[in-house]
XYZ file of C-alpha atoms in Angstrom:
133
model
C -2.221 76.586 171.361
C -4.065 78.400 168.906
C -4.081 77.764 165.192
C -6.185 80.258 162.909
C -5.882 79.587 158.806
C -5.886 82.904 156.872
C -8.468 81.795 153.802
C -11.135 80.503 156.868
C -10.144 83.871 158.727
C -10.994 85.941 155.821
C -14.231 84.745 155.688
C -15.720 86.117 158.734
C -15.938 88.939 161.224
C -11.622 89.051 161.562
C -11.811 90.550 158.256
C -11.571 94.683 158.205
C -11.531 96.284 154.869
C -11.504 99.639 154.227
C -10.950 102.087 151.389
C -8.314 100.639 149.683
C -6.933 98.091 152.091
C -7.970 95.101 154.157
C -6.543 93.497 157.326
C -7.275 89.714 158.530
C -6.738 89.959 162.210
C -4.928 86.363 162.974
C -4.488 87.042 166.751
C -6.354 89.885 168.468
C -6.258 91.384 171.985
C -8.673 88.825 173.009
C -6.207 85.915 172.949
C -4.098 87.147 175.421
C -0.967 86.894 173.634
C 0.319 90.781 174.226
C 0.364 91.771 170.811
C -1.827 91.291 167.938
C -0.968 89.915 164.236
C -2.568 90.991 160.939
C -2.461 89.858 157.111
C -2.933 93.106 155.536
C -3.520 93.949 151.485
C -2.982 97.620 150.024
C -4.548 97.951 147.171
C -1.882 98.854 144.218
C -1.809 102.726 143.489
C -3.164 103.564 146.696
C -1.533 105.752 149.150
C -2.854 105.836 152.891
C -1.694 108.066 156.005
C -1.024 106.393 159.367
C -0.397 108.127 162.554
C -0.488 105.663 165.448
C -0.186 107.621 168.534
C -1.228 104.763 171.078
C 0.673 101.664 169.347
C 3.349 100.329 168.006
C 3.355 98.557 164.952
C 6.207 96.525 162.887
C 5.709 95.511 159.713
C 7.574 92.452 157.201
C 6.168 92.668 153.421
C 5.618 89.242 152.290
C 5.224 90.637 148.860
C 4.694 93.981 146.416
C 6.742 97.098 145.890
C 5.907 100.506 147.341
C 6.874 102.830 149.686
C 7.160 104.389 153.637
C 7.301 108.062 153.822
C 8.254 109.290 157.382
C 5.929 112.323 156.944
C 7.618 114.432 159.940
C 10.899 114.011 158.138
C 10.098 113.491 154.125
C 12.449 110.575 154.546
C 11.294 108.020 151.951
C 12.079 103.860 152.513
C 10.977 101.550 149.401
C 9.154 98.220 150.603
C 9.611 95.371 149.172
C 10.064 91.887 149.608
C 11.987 90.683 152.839
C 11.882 94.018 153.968
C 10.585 95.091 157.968
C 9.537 98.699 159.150
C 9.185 99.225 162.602
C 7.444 102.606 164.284
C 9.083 102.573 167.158
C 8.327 106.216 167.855
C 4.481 106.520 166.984
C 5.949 107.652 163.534
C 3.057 109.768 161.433
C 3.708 107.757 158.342
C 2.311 107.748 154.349
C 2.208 104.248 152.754
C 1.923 103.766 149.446
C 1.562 100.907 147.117
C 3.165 100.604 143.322
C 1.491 96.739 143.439
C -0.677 95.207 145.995
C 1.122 94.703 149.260
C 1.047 91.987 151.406
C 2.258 92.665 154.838
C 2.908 91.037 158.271
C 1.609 92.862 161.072
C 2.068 93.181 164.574
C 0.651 96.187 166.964
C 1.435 96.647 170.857
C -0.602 97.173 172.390
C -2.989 94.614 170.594
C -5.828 95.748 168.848
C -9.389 94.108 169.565
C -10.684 94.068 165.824
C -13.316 96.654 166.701
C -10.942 99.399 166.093
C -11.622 102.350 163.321
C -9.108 104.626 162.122
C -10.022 107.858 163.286
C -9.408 111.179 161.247
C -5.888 111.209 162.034
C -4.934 107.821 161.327
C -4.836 106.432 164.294
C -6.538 104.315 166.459
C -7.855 105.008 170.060
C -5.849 104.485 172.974
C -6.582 100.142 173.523
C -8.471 99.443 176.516
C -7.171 99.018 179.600
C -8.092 95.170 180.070
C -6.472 94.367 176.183
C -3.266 96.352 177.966
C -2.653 93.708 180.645
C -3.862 95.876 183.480
């Protein structure tokens, strides 16, 4: 069993903040559970491009109001609240943030808390050992 509180979590190296945003990895690659589970803050009136070629990722918000713009169609979904995006299809993606927003994160593969997001807003391909294989 493993049991992880998010104020002691934030506190230490499962804490990745970046310009405008933070993530507090809960459960990483490393725990062998097959996915990995974030706490992640956007900062209100920012707006950040995602393009994760070599995940998935679904997403609840826990709370804040903003928006997910599907950037190869211009379709725009408002976030709120109770609501879950999924990109099931390695969907190039523009969030943006009217007030902070809290979210619920998952990735498959799992991430191993080392990752960076690289120029084109996504992360490298996961290792083969935090696949499984």
């Amino acid at each position: 069993m493993i049991v992880r509180n998010l104020d002691e979590a934030r506190k230490g190296e499962r804490l990745v903040v970046a310009d405008g945003w933070d993530s507090t990895r809960l459960l990483l690659a490393g725990d062998n559970m097959g996915f990995s589970f974030h706490i992640t803050r956007i900062a209100a009136g920012t707006s950040h491009e995602f393009h994760y070629r070599h995940h998935f990722e679904s997403v609840y918000c826990i709370s804040g109001e903003g928006e997910i713009t599907d950037l190869a169609t211009g379709q725009v979904h408002q976030i709120r609240p109770g609501v879950m995006y999924a990109l099931d299809q390695h969907d190039h993606h523009r969030l943006s943030a009217r007030g902070e927003l809290v979210l619920a994160c998952c990735f498959n593969p799992p991430v191993t808390g080392a990752e960076v997001h690289r120029a084109d807003g996504s992360y490298a391909p996961a290792p083969a050992h935090a696949q499984g294989a």
